[in-house]
Short mmCIF file of C-alpha atoms in Angstrom, two decimals:
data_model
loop_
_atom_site.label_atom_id
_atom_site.label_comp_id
_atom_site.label_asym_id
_atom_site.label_seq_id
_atom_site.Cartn_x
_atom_site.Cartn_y
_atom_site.Cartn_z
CA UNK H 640 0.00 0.00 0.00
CA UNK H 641 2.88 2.07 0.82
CA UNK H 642 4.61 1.60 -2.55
CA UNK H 643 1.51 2.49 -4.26
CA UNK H 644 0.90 5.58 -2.32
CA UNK H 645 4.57 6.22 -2.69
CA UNK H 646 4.50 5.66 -6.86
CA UNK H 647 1.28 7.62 -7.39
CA UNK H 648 2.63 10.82 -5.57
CA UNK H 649 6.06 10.34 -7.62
CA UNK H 650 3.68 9.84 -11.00
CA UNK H 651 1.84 12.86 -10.07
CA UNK H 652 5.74 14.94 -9.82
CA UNK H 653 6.76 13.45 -12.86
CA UNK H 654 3.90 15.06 -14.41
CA UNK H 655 4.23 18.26 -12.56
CA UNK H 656 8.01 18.59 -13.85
CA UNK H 657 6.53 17.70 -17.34
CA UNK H 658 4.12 20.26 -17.15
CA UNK H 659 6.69 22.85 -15.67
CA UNK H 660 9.34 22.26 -18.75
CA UNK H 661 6.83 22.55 -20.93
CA UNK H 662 5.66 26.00 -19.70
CA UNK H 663 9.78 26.51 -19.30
CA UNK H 664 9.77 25.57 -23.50
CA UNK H 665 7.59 27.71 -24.03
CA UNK H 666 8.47 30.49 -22.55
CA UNK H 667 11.79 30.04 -24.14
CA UNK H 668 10.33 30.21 -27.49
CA UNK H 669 8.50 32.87 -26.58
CA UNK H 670 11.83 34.46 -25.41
CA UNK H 671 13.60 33.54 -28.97
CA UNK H 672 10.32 34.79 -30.48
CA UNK H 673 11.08 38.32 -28.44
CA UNK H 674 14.26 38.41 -29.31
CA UNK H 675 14.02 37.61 -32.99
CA UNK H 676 11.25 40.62 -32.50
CA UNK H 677 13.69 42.56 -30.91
CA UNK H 678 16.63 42.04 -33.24
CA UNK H 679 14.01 43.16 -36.10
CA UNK H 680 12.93 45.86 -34.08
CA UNK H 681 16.43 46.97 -34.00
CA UNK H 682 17.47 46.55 -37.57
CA UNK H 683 14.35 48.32 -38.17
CA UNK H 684 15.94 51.45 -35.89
CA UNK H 685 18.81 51.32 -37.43
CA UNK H 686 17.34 51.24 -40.81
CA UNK H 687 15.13 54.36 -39.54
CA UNK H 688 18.11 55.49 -38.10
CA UNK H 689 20.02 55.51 -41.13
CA UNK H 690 17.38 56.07 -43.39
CA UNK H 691 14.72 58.66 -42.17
CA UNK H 692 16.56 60.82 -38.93
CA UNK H 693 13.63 63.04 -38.79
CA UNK H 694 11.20 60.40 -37.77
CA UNK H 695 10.94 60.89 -34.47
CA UNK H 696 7.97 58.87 -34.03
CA UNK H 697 8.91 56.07 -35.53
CA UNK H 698 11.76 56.46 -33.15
CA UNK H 699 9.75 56.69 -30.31
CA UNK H 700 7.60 53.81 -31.80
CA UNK H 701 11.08 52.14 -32.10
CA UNK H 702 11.78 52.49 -28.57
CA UNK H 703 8.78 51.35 -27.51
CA UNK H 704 8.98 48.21 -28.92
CA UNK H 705 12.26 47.89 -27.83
CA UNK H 706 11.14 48.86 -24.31
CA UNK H 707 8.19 46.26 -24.71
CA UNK H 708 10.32 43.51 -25.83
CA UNK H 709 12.65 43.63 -23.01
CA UNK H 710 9.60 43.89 -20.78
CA UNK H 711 8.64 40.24 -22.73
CA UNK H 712 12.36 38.93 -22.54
CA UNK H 713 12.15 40.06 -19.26
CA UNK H 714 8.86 38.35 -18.21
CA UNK H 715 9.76 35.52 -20.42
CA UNK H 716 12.94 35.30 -18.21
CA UNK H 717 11.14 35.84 -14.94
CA UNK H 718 8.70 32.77 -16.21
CA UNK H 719 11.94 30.70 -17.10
CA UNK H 720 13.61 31.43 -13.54
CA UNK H 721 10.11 30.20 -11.88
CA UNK H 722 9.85 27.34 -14.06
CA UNK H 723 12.92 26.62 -13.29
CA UNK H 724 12.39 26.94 -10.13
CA UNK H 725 9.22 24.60 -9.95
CA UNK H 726 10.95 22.20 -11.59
CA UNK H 727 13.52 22.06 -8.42
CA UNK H 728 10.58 22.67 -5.97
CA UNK H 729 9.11 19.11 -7.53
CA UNK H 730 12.27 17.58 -7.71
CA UNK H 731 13.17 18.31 -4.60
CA UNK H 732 9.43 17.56 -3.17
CA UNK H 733 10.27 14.19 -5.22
CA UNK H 734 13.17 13.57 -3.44
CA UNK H 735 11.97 14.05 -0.23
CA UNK H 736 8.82 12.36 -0.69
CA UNK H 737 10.74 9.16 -1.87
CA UNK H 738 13.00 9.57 1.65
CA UNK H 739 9.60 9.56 3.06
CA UNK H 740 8.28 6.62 1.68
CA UNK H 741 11.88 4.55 2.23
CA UNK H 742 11.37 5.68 5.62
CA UNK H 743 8.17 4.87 6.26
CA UNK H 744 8.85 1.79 4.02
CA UNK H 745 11.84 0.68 6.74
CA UNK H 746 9.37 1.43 9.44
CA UNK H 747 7.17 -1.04 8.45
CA UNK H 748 9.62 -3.86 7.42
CA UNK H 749 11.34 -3.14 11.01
CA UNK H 750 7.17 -3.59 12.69
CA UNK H 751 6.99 -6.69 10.73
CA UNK H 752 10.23 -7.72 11.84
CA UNK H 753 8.75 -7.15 15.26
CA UNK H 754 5.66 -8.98 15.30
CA UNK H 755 7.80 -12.01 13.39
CA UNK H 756 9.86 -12.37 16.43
CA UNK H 757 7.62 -11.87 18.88
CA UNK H 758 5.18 -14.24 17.26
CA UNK H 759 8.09 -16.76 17.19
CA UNK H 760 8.68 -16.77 20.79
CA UNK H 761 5.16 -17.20 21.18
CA UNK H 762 5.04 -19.72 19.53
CA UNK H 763 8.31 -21.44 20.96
CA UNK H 764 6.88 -20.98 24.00
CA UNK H 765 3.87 -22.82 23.32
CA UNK H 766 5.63 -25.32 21.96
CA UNK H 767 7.95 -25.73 24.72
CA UNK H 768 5.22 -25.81 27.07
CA UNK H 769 3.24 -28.18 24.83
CA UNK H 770 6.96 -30.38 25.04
CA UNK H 771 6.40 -30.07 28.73
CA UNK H 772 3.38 -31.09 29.01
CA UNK H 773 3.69 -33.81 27.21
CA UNK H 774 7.35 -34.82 28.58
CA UNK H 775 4.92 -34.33 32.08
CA UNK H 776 2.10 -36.44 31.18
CA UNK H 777 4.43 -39.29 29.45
CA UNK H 778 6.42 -39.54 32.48
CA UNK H 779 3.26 -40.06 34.83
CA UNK H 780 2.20 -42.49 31.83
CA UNK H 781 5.52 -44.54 31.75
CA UNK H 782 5.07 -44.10 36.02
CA UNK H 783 1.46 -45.69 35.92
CA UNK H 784 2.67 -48.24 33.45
CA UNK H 785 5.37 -49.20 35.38
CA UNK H 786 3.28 -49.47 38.50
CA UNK H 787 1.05 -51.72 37.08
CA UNK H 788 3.69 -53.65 35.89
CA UNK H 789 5.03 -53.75 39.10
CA UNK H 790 1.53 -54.89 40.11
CA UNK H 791 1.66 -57.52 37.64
CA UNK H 792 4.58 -58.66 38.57
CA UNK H 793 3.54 -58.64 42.06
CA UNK H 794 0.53 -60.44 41.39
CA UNK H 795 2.40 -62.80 39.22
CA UNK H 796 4.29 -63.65 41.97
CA UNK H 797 1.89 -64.44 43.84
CA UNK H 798 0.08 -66.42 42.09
CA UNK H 799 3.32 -68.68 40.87
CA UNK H 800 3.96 -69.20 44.39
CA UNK H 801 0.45 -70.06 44.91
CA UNK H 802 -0.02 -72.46 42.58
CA UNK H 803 3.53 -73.84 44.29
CA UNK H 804 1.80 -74.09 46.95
CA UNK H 805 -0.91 -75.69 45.76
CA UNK H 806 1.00 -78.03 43.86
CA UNK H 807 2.85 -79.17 46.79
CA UNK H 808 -0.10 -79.55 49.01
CA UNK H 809 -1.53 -81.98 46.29
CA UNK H 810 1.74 -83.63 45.56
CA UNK H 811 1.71 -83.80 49.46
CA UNK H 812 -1.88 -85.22 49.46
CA UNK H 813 -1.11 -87.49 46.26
CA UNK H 814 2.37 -89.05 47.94
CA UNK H 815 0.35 -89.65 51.60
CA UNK H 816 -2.50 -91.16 49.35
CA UNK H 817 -0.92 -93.26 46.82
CA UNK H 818 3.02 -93.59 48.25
CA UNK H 819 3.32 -97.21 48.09
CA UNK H 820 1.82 -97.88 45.00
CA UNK H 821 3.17 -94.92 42.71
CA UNK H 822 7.03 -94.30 41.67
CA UNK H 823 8.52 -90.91 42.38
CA UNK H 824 11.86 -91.46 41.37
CA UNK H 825 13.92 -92.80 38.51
CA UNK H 826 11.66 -95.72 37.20
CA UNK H 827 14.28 -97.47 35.26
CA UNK H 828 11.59 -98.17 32.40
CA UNK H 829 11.10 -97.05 28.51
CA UNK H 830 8.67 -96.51 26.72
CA UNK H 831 10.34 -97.58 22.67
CA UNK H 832 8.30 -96.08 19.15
CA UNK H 833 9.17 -97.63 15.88
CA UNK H 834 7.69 -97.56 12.80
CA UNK H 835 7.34 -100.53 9.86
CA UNK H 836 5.57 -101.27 6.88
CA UNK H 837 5.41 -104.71 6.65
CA UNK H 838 2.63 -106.83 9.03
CA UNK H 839 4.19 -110.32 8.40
CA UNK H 840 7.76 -108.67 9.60
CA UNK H 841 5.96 -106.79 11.81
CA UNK H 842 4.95 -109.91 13.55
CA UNK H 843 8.24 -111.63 13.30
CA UNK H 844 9.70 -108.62 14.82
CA UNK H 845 7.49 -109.02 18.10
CA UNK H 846 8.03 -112.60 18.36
CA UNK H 847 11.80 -112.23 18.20
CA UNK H 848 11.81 -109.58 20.85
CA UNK H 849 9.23 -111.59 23.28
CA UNK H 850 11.37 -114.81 22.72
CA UNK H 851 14.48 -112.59 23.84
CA UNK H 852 12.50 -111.15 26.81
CA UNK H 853 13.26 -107.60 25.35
CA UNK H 854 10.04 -105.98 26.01
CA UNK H 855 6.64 -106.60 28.40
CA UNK H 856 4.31 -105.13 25.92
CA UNK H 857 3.61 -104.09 22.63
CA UNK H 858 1.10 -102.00 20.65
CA UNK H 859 0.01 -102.24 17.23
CA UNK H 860 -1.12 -98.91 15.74
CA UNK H 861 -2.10 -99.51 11.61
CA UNK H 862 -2.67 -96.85 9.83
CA UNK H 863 -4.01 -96.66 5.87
CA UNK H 864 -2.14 -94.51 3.53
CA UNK H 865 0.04 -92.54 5.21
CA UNK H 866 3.04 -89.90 3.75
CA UNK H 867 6.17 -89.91 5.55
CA UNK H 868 8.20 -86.84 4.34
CA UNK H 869 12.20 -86.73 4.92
CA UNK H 870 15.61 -85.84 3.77
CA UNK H 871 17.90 -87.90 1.68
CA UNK H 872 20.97 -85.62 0.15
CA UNK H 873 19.76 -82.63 0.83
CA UNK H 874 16.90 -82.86 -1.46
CA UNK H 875 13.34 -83.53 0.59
CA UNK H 876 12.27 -87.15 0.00
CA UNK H 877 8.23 -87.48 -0.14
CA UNK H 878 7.28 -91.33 0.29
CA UNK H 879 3.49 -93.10 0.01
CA UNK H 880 2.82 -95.86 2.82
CA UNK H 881 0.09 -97.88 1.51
CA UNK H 882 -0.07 -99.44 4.82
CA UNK H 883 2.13 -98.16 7.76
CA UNK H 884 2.87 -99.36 11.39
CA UNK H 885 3.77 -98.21 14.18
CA UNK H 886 4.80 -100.15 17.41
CA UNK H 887 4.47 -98.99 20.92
CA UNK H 888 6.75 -100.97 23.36
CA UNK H 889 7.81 -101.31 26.88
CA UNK H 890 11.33 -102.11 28.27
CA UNK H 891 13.43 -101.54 31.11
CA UNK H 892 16.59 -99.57 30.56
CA UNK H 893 19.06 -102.24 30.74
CA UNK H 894 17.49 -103.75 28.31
CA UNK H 895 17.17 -101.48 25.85
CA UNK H 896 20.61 -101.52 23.51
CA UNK H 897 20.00 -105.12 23.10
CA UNK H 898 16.77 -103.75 21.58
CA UNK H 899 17.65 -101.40 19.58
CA UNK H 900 20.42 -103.91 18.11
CA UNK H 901 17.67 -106.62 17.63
CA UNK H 902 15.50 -104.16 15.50
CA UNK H 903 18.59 -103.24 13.19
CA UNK H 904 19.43 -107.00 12.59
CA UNK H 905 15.86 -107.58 11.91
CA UNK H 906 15.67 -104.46 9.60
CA UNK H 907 19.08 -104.88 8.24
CA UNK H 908 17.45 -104.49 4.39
CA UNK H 909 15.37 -101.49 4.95
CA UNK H 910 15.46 -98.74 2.47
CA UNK H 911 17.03 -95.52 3.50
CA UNK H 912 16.40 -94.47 6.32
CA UNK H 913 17.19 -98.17 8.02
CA UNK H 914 14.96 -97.62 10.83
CA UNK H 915 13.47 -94.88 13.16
CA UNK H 916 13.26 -95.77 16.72
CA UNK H 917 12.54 -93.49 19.29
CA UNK H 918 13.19 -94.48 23.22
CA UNK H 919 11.34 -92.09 25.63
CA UNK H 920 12.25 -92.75 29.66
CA UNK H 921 9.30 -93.02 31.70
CA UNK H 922 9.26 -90.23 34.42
CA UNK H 923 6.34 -92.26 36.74
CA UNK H 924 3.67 -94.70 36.90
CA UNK H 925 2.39 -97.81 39.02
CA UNK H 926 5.44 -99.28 40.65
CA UNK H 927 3.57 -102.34 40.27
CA UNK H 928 3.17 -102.09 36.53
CA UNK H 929 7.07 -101.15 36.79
CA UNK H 930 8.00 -103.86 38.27
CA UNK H 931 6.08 -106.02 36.29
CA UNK H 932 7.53 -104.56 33.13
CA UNK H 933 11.13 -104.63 34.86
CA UNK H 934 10.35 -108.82 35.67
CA UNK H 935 9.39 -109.33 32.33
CA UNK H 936 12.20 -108.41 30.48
CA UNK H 937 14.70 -109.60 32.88
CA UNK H 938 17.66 -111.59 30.65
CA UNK H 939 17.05 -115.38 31.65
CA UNK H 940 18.53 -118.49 30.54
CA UNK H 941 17.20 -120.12 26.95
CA UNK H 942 15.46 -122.92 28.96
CA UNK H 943 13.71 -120.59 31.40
CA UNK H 944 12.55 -118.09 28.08
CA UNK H 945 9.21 -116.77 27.78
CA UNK H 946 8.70 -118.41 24.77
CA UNK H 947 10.52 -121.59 25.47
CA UNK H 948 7.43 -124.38 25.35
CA UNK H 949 9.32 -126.33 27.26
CA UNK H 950 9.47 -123.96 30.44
CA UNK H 951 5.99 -124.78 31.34
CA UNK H 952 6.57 -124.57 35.60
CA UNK H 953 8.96 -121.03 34.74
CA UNK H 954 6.07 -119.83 32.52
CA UNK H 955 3.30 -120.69 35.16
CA UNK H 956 5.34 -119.34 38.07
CA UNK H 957 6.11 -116.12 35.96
CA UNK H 958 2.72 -116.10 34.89
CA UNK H 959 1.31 -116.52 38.26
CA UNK H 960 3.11 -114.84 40.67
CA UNK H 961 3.75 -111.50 38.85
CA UNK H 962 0.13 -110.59 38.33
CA UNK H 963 -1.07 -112.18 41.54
CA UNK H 964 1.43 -110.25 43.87
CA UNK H 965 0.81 -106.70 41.95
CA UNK H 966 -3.16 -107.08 42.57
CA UNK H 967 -2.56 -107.78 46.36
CA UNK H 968 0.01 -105.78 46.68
CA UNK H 969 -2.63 -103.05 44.73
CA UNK H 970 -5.30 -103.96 46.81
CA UNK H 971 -3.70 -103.31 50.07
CA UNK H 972 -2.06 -100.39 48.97
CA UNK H 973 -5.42 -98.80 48.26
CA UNK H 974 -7.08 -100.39 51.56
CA UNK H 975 -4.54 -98.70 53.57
CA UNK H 976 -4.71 -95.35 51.03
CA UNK H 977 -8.52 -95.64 52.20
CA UNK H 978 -8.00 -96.13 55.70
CA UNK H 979 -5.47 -92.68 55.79
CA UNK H 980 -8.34 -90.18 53.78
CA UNK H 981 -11.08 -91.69 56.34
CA UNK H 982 -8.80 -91.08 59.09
CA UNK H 983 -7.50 -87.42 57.51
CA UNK H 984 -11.52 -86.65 57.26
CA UNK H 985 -12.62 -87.77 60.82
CA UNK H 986 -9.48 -85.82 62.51
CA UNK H 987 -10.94 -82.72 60.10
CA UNK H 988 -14.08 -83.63 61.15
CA UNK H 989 -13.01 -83.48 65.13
CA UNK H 990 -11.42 -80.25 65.00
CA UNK H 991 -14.20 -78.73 63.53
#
């Protein structure tokens, strides 16, 4: 707005200082136009002069015209000099008006300037205080979250050692209950998976590892069309088992390399892989089933084999006395088991 103010007052100079040297121009031809006058008016005196003495009034006409053209030249001078002097006046008022405008001009940057900075540390103080605020509430965030972590924790904590506690009460409970009839230590048993294909050698297999006393039981899973996927030099290997087996045996541990070497003989022609055997110790279970399993596959002589048809008396003794003793042993066990909760409930019962 300024600069617009500012141009329009210098346009309207300019055009003053046009106007001015034009009146200045013509003045000055008005001047030249007195003078020429003038310089006829005096070659006209002198021709009077020269020619016709005695004409006074011509002379005085002469000199009146003379007299009235340096009036002009002197009017025409007097309008040149103000002109002139106009012409300065505007330039100068030109001058001065664009100091003026510069000023006013700086004035205004230098307010701006002002308001910029004060406007940015306005706003950096917002936005530190925003910074704070947030730094503020972030730090009572991070303080509640790690409370309740904390509380978590806590609570965790609590209920891990609860559920100890728990546990140990029943483990407690369970060992008072079924102590003499359930293994808590190293049970000296396996548990031995193995997969085959064939039934027929699947057969032979178990009948080979019964004669040698080498397990106590066995399961036969079948299963119809099954895909067994592997890998054979480095390349994955994807085989079709039209009919696929898996056995589920019992051993104890002493007796399980000779096993494992009786399964390789017997599968000594198997395609790659030979065989896969997997031998899991059992953690617990019935100590009588353990020690059933542990009398079965005790090493005896060939007479005295499980299998041996001749062994009839070792057979029936084996047969007998294994089963027979774990059931009474069983049955007292849980007679005496009883006894303890009825005794645990009535000495509840009394201190209620």
């Amino acid at each position: 707005m300024l600069k617009a103010q500012r141009d329009q007052e210098l346009a309207k100079t300019q055009e003053d200082i046009l106007a001015a040297q034009q009146k200045a121009d013509e003045l000055q031809k008005a001047y030249e136009e007195a003078e020429k006058q003038r310089q006829q008016t005096l070659q006209a005196k002198r021709d009077l002069e020269e020619g016709i003495e005695d004409l006074n009034l011509q002379t005085e006409l002469a000199k009146k015209h003379a007299a009235e053209a340096e009036e002009e030249k002197r009017l025409a001078e007097e309008a040149a000099a103000f002109a002139k002097k106009q012409a300065e006046d505007a330039k100068a008022k030109a001058a001065a008006d664009k100091l003026k405008a510069e000023e006013e001009q700086r004035a205004h940057l230098e307010k701006l300037r002002l308001e910029r900075e004060a406007h940015e540390k306005h706003h950096n103080e917002v936005l530190a205080a925003q910074a704070a605020s947030f730094k503020k509430a972030q730090e009572a965030q991070q303080k509640a979250h790690d409370a309740l972590e904390a509380a978590r924790k806590r609570l965790e904590e609590r209920q891990i050692a609860e559920h100890k506690r728990q546990m140990a009460e029943r483990r407690s409970a369970f060992e008072k209950q079924f102590r003499n009839v359930w293994a808590t230590g190293d049970t000296g048993i396996s548990q031995v998976q193995y997969t085959m294909t064939d039934h027929t050698a699947a057969d032979d297999l178990i009948g080979k590892l019964f004669y040698n006393t080498l397990i106590a039981d066995v399961e036969k899973h079948a299963s119809p069309e099954t895909q067994r996927t592997y890998l054979k030099d480095g390349k994955m290997v994807v085989d079709q088992i039209s009919s696929f087996l898996r056995l589920i045996m019992l051993t104890s541990d002493d007796r399980v390399a000779e096993l494992i070497e009786e399964v390789a003989a017997s599968t000594s022609n198997t395609t790659y892989p030979a065989f896969d055997m997997v031998v899991t110790p059992i953690a617990t279970g019935s100590k009588s089933y353990i020690e059933w399993v542990q009398t079965q596959t005790l090493k005896k002589e060939p007479e005295t084999a499980f299998f041996n048809i001749n062994a009839d008396p070792a057979l029936k003794a084996l047969e007998s006395k294994v089963p027979d003793m774990a059931m009474t042993e069983l049955d007292s066990t849980m007679e005496t088991s009883q006894e303890s909760a009825q005794e645990e409930e009535d000495e509840e019962e009394d201190e209620e």
